[in-house]
Tab-separated table of C-alpha atoms in Angstrom:
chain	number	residue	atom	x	y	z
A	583	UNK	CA	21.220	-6.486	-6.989
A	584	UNK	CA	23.783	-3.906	-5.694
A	585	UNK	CA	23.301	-3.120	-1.999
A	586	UNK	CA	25.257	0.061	-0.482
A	587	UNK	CA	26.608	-0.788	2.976
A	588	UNK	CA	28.647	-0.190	5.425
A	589	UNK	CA	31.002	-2.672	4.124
A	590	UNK	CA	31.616	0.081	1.278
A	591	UNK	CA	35.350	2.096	1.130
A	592	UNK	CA	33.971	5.364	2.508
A	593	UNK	CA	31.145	6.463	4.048
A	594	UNK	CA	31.254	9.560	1.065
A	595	UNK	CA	31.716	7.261	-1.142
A	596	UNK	CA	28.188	5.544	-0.546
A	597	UNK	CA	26.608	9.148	0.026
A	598	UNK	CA	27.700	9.792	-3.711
A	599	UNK	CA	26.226	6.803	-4.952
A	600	UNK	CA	23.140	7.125	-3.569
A	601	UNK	CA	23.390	10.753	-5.012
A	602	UNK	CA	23.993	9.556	-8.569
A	603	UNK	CA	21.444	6.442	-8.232
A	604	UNK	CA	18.826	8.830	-7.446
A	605	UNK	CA	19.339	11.010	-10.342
A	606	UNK	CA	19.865	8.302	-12.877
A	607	UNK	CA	16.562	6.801	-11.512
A	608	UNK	CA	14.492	10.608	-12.015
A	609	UNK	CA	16.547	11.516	-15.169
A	610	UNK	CA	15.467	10.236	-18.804
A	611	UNK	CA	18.885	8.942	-20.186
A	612	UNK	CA	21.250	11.934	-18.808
A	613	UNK	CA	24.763	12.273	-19.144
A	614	UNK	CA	28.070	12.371	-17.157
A	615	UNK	CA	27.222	16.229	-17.736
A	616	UNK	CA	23.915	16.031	-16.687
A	617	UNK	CA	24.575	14.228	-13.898
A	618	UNK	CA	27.408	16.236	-12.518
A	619	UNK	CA	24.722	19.422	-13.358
A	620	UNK	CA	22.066	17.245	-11.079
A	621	UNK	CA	23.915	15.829	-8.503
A	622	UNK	CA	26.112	19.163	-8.033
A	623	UNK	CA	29.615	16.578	-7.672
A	624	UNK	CA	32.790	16.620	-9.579
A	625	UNK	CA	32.654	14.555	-12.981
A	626	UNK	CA	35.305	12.140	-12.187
A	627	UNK	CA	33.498	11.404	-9.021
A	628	UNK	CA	30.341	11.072	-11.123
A	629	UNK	CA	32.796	8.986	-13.564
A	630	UNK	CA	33.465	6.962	-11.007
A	631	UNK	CA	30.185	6.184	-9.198
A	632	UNK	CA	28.743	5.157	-12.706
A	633	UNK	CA	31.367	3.108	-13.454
A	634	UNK	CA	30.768	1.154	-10.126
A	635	UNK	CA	27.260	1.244	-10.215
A	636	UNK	CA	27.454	-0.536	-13.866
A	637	UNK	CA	29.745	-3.415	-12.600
A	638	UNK	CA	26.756	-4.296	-10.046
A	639	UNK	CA	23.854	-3.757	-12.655
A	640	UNK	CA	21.806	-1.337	-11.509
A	641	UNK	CA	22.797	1.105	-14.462
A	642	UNK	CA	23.805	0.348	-17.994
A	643	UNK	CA	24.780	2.603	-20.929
A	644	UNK	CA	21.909	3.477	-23.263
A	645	UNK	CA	22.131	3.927	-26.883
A	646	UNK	CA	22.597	7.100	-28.485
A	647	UNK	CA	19.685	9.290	-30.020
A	648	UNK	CA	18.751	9.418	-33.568
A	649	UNK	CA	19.671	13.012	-33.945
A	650	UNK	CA	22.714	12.783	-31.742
A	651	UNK	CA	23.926	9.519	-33.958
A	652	UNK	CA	23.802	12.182	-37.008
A	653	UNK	CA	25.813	14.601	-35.171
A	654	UNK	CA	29.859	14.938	-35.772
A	655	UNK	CA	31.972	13.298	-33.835
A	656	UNK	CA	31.316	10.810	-30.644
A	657	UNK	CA	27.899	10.835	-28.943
A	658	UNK	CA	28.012	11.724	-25.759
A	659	UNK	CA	27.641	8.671	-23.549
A	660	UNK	CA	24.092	8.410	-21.897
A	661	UNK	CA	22.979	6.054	-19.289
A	662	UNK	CA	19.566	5.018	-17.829
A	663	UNK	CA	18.555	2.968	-14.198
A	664	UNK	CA	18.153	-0.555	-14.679
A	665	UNK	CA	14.593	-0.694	-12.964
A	666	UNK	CA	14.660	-4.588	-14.828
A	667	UNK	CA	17.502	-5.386	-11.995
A	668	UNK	CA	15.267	-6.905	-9.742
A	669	UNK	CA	11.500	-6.656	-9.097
A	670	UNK	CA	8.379	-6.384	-6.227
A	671	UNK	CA	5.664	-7.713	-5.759
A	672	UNK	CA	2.677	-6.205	-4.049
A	673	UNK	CA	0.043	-9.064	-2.451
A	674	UNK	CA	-3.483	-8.131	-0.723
A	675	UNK	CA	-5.113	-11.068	1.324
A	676	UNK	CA	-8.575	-10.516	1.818
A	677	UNK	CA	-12.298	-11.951	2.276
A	678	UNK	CA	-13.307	-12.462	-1.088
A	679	UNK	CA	-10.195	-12.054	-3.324
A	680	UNK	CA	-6.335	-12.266	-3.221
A	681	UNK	CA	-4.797	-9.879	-5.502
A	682	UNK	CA	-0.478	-8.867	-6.883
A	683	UNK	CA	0.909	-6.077	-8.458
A	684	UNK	CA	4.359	-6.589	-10.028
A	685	UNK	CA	6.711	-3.796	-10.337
A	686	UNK	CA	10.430	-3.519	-11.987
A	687	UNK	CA	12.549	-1.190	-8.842
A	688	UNK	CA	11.263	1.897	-10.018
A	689	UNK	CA	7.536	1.302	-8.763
A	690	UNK	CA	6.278	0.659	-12.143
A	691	UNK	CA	3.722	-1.555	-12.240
A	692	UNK	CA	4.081	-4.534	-15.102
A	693	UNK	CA	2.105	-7.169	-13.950
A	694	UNK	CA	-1.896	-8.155	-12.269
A	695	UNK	CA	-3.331	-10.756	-11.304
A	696	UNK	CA	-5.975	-11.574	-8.882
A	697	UNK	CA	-8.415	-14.718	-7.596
A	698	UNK	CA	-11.932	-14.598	-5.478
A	699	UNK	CA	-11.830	-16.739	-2.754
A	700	UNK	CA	-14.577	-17.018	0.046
A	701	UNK	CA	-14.763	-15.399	3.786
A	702	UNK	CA	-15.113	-19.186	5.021
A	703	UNK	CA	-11.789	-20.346	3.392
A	704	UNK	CA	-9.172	-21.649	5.651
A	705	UNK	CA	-5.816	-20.012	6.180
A	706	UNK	CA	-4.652	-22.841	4.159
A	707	UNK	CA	-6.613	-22.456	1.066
A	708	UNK	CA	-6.370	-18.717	1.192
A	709	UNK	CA	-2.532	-18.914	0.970
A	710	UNK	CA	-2.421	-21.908	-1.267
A	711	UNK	CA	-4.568	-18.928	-3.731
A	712	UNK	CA	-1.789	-16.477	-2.603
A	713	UNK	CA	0.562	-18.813	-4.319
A	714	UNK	CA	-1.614	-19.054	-7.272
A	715	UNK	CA	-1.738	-15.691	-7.754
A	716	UNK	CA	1.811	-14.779	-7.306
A	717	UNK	CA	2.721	-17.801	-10.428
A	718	UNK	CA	0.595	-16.555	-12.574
A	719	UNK	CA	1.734	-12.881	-12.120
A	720	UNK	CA	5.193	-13.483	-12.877
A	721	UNK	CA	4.535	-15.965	-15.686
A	722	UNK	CA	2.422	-13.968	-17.440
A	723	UNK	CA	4.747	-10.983	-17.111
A	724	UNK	CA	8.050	-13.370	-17.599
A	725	UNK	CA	9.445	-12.405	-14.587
A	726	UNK	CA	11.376	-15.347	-12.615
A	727	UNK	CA	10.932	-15.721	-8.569
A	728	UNK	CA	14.413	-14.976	-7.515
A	729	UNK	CA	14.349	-11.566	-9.281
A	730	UNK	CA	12.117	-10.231	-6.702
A	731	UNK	CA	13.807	-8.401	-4.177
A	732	UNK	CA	10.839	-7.811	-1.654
A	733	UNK	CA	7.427	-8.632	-0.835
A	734	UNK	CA	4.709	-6.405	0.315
A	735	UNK	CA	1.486	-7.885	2.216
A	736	UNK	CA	-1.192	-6.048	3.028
A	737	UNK	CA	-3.743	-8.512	5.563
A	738	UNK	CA	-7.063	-7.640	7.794
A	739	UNK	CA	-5.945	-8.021	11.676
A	740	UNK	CA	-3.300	-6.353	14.363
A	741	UNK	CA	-0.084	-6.999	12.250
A	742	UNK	CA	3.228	-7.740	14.595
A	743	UNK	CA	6.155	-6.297	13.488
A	744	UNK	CA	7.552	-9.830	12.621
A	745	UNK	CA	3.874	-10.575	9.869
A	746	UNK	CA	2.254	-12.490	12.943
A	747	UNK	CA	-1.487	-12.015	13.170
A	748	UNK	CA	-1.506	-11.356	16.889
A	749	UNK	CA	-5.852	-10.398	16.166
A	750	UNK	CA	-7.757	-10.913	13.186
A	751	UNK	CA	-11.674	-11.509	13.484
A	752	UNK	CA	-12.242	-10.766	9.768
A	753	UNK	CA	-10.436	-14.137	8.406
A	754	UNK	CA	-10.955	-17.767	9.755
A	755	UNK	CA	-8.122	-18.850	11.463
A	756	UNK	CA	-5.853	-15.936	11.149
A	757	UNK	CA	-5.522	-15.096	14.626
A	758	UNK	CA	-2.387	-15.974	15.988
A	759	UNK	CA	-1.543	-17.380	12.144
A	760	UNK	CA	2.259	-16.613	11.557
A	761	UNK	CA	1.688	-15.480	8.076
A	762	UNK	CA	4.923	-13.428	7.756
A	763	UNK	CA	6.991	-16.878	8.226
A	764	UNK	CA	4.494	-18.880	6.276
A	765	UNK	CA	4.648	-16.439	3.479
A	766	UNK	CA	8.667	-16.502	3.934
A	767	UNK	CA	8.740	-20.393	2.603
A	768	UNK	CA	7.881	-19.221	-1.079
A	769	UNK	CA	10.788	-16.286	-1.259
A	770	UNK	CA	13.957	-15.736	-1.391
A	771	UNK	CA	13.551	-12.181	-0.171
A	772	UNK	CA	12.188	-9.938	2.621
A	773	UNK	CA	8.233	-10.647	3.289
A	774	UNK	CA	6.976	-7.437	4.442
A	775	UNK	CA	3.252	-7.993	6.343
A	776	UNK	CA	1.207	-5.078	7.227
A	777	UNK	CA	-2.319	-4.234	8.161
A	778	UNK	CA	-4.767	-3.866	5.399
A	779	UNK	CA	-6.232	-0.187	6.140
A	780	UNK	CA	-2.388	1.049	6.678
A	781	UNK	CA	-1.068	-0.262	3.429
A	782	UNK	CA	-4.177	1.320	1.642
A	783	UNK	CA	-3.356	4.801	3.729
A	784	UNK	CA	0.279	4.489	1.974
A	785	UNK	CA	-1.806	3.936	-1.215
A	786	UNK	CA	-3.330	6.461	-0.962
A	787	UNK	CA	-0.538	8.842	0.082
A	788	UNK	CA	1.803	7.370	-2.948
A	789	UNK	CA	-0.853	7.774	-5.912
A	790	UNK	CA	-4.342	8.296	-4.376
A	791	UNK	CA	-5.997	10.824	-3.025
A	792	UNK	CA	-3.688	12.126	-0.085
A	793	UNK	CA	-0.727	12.990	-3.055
A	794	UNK	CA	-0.674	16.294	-1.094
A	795	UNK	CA	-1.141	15.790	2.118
A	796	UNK	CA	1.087	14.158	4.936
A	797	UNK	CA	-2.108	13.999	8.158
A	798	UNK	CA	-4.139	11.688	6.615
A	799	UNK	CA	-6.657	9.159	7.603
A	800	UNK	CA	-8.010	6.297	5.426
A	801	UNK	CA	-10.874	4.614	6.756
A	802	UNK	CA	-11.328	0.932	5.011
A	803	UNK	CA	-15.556	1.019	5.595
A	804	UNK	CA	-17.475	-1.521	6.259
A	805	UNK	CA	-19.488	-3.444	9.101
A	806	UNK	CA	-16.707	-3.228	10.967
A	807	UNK	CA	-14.116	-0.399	9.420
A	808	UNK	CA	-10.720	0.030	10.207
A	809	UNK	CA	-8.539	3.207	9.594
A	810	UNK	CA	-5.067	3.941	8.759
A	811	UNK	CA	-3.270	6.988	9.352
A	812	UNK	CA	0.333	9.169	8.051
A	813	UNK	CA	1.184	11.517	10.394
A	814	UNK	CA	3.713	14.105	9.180
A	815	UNK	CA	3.793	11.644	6.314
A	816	UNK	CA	4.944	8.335	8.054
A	817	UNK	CA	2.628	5.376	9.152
A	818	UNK	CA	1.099	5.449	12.516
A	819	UNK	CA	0.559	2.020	13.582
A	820	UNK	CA	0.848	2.622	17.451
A	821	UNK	CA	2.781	0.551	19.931
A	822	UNK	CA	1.426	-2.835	19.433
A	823	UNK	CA	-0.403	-2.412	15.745
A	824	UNK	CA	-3.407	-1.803	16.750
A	825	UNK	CA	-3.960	2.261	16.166
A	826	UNK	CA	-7.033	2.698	13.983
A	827	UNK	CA	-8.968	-0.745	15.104
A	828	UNK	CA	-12.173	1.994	15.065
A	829	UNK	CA	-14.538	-0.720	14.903
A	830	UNK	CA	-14.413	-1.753	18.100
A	831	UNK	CA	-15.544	1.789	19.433
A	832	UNK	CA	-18.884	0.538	19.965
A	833	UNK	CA	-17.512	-1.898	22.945
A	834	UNK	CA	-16.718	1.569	24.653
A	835	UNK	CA	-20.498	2.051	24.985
A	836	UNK	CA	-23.738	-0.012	24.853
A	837	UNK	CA	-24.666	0.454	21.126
A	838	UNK	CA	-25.290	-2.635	19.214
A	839	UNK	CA	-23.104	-4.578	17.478
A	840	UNK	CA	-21.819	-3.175	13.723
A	841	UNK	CA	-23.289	-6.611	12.715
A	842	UNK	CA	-26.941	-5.496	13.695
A	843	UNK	CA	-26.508	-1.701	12.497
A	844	UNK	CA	-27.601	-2.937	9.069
A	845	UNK	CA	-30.433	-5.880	9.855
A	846	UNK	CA	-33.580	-5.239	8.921
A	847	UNK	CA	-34.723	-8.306	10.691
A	848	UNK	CA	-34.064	-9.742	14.290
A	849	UNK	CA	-30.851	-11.702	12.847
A	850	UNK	CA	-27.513	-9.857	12.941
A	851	UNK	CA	-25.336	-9.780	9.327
A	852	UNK	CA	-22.285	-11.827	8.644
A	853	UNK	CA	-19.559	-9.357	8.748
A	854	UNK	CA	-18.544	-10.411	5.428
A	855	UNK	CA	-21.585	-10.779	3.870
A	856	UNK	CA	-21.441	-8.191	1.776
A	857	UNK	CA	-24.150	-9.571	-0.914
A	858	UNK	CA	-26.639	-9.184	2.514
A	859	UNK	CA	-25.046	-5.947	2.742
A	860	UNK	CA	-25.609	-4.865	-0.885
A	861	UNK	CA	-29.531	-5.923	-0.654
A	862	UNK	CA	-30.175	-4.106	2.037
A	863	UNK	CA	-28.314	-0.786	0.757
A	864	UNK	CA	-30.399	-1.466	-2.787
A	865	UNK	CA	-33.632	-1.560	-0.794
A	866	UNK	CA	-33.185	1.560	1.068
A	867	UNK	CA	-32.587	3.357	-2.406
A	868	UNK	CA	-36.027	1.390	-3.354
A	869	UNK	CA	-37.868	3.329	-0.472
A	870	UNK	CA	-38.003	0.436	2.126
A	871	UNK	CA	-38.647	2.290	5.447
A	872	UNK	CA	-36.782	-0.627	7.245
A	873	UNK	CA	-33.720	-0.802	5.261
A	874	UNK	CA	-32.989	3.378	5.172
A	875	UNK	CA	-33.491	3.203	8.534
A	876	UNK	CA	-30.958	0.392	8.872
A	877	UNK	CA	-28.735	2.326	6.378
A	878	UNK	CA	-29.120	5.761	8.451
A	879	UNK	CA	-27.536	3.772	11.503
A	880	UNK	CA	-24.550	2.206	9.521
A	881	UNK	CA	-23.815	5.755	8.315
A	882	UNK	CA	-24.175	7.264	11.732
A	883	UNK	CA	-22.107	5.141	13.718
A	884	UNK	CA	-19.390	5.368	10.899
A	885	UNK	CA	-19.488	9.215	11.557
A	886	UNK	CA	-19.143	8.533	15.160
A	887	UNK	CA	-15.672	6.558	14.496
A	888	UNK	CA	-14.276	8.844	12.179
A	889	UNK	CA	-15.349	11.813	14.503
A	890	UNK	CA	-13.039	9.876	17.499
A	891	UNK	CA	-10.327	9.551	15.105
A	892	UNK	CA	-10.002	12.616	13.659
A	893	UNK	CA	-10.704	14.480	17.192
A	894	UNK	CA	-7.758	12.237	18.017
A	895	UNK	CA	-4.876	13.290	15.287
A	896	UNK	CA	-6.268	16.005	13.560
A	897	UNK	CA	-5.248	15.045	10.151
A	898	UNK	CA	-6.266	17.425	7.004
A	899	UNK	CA	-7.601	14.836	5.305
A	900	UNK	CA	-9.864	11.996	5.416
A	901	UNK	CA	-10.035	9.280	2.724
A	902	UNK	CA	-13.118	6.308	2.944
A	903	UNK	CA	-12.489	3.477	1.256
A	904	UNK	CA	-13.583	-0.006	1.340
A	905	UNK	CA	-17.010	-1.402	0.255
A	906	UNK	CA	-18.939	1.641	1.550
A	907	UNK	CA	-17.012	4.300	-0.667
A	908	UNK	CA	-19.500	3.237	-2.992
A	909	UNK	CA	-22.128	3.701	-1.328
A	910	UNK	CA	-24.668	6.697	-1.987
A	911	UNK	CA	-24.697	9.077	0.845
A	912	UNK	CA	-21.858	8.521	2.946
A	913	UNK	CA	-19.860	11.717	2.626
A	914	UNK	CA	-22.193	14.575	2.811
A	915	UNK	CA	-23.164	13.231	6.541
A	916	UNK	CA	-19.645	12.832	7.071
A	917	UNK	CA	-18.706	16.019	6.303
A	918	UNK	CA	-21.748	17.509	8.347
A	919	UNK	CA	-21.382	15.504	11.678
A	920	UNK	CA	-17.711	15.794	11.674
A	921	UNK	CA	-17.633	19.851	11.324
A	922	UNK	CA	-20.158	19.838	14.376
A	923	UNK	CA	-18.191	17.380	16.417
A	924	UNK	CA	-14.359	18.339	15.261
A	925	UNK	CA	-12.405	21.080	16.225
A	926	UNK	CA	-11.198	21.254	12.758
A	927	UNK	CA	-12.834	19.377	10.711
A	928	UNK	CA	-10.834	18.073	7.930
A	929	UNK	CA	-11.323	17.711	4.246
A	930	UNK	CA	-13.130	14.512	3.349
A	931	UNK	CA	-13.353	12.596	0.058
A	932	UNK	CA	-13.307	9.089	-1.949
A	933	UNK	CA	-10.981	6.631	-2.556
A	934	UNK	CA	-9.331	7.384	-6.251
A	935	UNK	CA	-7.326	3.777	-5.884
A	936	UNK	CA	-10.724	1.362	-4.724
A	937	UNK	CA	-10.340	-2.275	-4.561
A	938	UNK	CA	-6.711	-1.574	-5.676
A	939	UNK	CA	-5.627	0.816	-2.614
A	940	UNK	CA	-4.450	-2.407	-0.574
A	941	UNK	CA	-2.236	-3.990	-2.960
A	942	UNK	CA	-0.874	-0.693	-4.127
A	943	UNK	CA	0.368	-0.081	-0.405
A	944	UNK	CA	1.630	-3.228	-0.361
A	945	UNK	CA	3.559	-2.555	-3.233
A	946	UNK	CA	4.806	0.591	-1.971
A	947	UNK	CA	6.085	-1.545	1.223
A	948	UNK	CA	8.144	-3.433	-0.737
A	949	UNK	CA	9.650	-0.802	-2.843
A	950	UNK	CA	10.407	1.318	0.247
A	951	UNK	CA	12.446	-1.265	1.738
A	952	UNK	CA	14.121	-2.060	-1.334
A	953	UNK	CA	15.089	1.765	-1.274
A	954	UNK	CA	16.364	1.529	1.804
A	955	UNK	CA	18.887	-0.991	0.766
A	956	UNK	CA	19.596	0.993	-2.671
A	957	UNK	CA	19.942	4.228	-1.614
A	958	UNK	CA	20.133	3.834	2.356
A	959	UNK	CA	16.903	5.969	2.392
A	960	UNK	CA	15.579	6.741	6.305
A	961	UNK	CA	12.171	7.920	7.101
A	962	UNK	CA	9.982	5.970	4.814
A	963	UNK	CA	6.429	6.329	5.783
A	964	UNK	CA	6.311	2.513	6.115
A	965	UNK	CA	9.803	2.006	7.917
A	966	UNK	CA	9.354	-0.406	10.607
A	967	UNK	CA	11.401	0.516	13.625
């Protein structure tokens, strides 16, 4: 794949190709007169950037139209991106299942795949099914390994900027695991590793629910939630990784532990027990006094972290996610508590991307960075830095 750098003649010269990439990339087949209408530049300088741009592969010349091949005289000659050129892959890393999106370089997704695994796996079996996944993704889609160009990774925990886990409860052993460089054995590319609430808040902003909006936060519900946030449409992770760790709000106070929120018994929940989770959710909805009560707690200490958040940054919009968007209930109390605690209160809704929101940002990691080497984009709302 083609990479515009500084080793390139001219400093214009790599402006115009970016120009010409971009417009080849949002055009459907266009011409040299199209794109010197698009791009507003001089058609031997568009001439000349196509040319160039073919000899690396990233464009090639497409074939003419039916009604244009019945025409006198020469077609005009059309062109189209080469999205095929080199691919990305999307990975989420979770409790219960590792998933992949495949995309060609336009964001387009062409291959799935995905495998449960269990919250007591070892960081060793849970990236031994990260391989699994990622082979039978790009066989299935015929795609080989050293086509992909980048690698997005969307993992529970406070992500360092180098994919270290410097703290994550939610996985055994992945405190401290290096999973950025472990990850990095099995590419060829760059392995971009980011926390799993954040890459669902890019989700969300790319083809969720936050399309128009730029102050967002995504909350990832659950026991123990986690939230990611754009502000002025770029990811806030905070100095050390660790903005939007809400679940650990209740260690400001003396409230019990998320774990106990939902008990209906002496015995706190497994965190990741989410089949505990489910029965005691079904028997609040069956009339058990114990369980609604149980459920009324869960639902009122999530209010109380999305009320600290949002009284924090103010966004315009607040996206839940996670296990709990499917729960019955959760956003008319949001919406409620938070206009009596906020200043503001922002808008409030669903997920529209669910299990697939972490992935997706993952995905969109990947294909950011791989715009920043094809058209030397700045200001991506996941650009590390």
């Amino acid at each position: 794949m083609g990479r515009l750098t500084g080793g390139d003649p001219s400093l214009l010269r790599r402006i115009n190709s970016a120009v010409v990439l971009h417009a080849l990339r949002g055009a459907d087949s266009p011409t040299f007169t199209d794109l010197t209408r698009i791009t507003g530049l001089s058609r031997p300088t568009v001439e000349g950037v196509v040319e160039g741009l073919m000899e690396i592969g990233l464009v090639m010349e497409s074939a003419p139209g039916e009604g244009e091949a019945r025409r006198q005289g020469r077609p005009a000659r059309r062109f189209r991106f080469r999205a095929e050129a080199g691919h990305l892959l999307g990975i989420e890393i979770g409790p219960h299942r590792v998933a992949a999106l495949l995309s060609g370089l336009d964001g387009r997704i062409i291959g799935a795949s995905s495998r449960e695994t269990t919250e007591t796996a070892s960081a060793d079996e849970r990236l031994d099914r990260v391989r699994v996944v990622v082979s039978d993704v790009l066989r299935r889609a015929g795609v080989a390994r050293s086509s992909l160009r980048a690698v997005g990774v969307g993992s529970p925990g406070i992500v360092e900027a180098d994919g270290t886990v410097r703290l994550g409860t939610a996985l055994p052993e992945w405190t401290g695991l290096a999973l950025g460089e472990r990850l990095r054995r099995s590419f060829r590319c760059p392995v971009l590793v980011e926390n799993d609430a954040n890459a669902a808040a890019v989700a969300e902003h790319w083809k969720g629910a936050a399309t128009e909006s730029d102050d967002i936060v995504f909350v990832l519900a659950g026991l123990s939630p986690g939230a990611g946030s754009l502000i002025g449409g770029r990811l806030h992770r905070g100095f050390g990784g660790a903005a939007g760790e809400i679940g650990a709000l209740h260690l400001l106070g003396r409230e019990v532990t998320p774990e106990k929120l939902l008990s209906t018994t002496d015995e706190p929940l497994h965190p990741l027990d989410e089949r505990a989770v489910a029965r005691v959710f079904a028997l609040a909805k069956q009339g058990d006094v114990g369980a609604r009560q149980a459920v009324e707690r869960f639902i009122q200490r999530l209010v109380h972290d999305v009320a600290a958040l949002v009284l924090a940054l103010d966004p315009e919009l607040v996206v839940i996610g996670g296990w709990a968007a499917g729960l019955d209930g959760v956003l008319d109390p949001l919406r409620d508590d938070l206009s009596r605690y906020c200043l503001r209160p922002p808008r409030v809704t669903l997920s529209l991307l669910g299990e697939a929101a972490v992935a997706t940002g993952a995905l969109r990691l990947a294909l950011d960075h791989a715009e920043e080497e094809l058209f030397a984009v700045e200001g991506t709302v996941t650009a590390r830095g």
